C-alpha positions in Angstrom: -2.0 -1.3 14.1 0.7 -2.3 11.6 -0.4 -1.6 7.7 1.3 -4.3 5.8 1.7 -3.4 1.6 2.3 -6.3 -0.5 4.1 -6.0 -4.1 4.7 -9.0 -6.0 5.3 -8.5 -10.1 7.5 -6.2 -12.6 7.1 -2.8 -11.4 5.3 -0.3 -14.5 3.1 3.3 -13.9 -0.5 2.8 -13.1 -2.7 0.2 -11.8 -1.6 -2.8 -11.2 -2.8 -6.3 -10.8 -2.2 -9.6 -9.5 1.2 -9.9 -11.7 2.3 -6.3 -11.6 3.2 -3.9 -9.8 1.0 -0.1 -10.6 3.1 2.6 -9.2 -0.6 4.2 -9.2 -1.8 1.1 -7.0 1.2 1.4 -4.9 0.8 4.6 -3.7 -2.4 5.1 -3.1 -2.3 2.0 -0.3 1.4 3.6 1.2 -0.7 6.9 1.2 -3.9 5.4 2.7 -1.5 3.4 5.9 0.4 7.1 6.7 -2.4 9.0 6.7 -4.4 6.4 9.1 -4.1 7.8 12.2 -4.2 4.0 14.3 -1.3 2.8 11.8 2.0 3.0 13.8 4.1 1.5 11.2 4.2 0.3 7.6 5.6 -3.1 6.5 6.2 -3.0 2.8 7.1 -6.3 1.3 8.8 -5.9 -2.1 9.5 -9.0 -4.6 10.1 -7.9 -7.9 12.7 -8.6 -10.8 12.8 -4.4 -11.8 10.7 -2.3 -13.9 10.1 1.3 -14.9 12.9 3.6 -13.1 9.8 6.4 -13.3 7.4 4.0 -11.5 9.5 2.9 -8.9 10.6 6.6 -8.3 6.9 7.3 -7.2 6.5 4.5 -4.9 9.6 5.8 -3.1 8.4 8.8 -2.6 5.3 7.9 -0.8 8.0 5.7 1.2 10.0 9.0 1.9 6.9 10.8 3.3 6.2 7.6 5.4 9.5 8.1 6.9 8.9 12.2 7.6 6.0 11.3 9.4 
């Protein structure tokens, strides 16, 4: 399987929604596609115009583990 994470919106901390981006949100599905062991990669699809440095910083890190693994 190939886990595909969509993220459309400006990015803030927290949940977020159809016009958002939660870093809260985010994370939890990166977190959810590395730790499923039939997942063999992770597509995540990014359109945004910016938002919260802090935000975005957690996202990345559940990207970093992704690439660890």
């Amino acid at each position: 399987k190939i886990a595909i994470v969509y993220a459309t919106g400006t990015i803030n901390s927290g949940k977020g929604d159809e016009k958002s981006i939660g870093s809260e949100t985010t994370a939890q599905a990166i977190r959810q596609a590395r730790e499923d062991k039939n997942v063999k990669g992770i597509v995540f699809r990014i359109n945004s115009g910016g938002g919260s440095a802090l935000a975005s910083d957690v996202i990345w890190r559940e990207t970093v583990l992704v690439k660890a693994k």
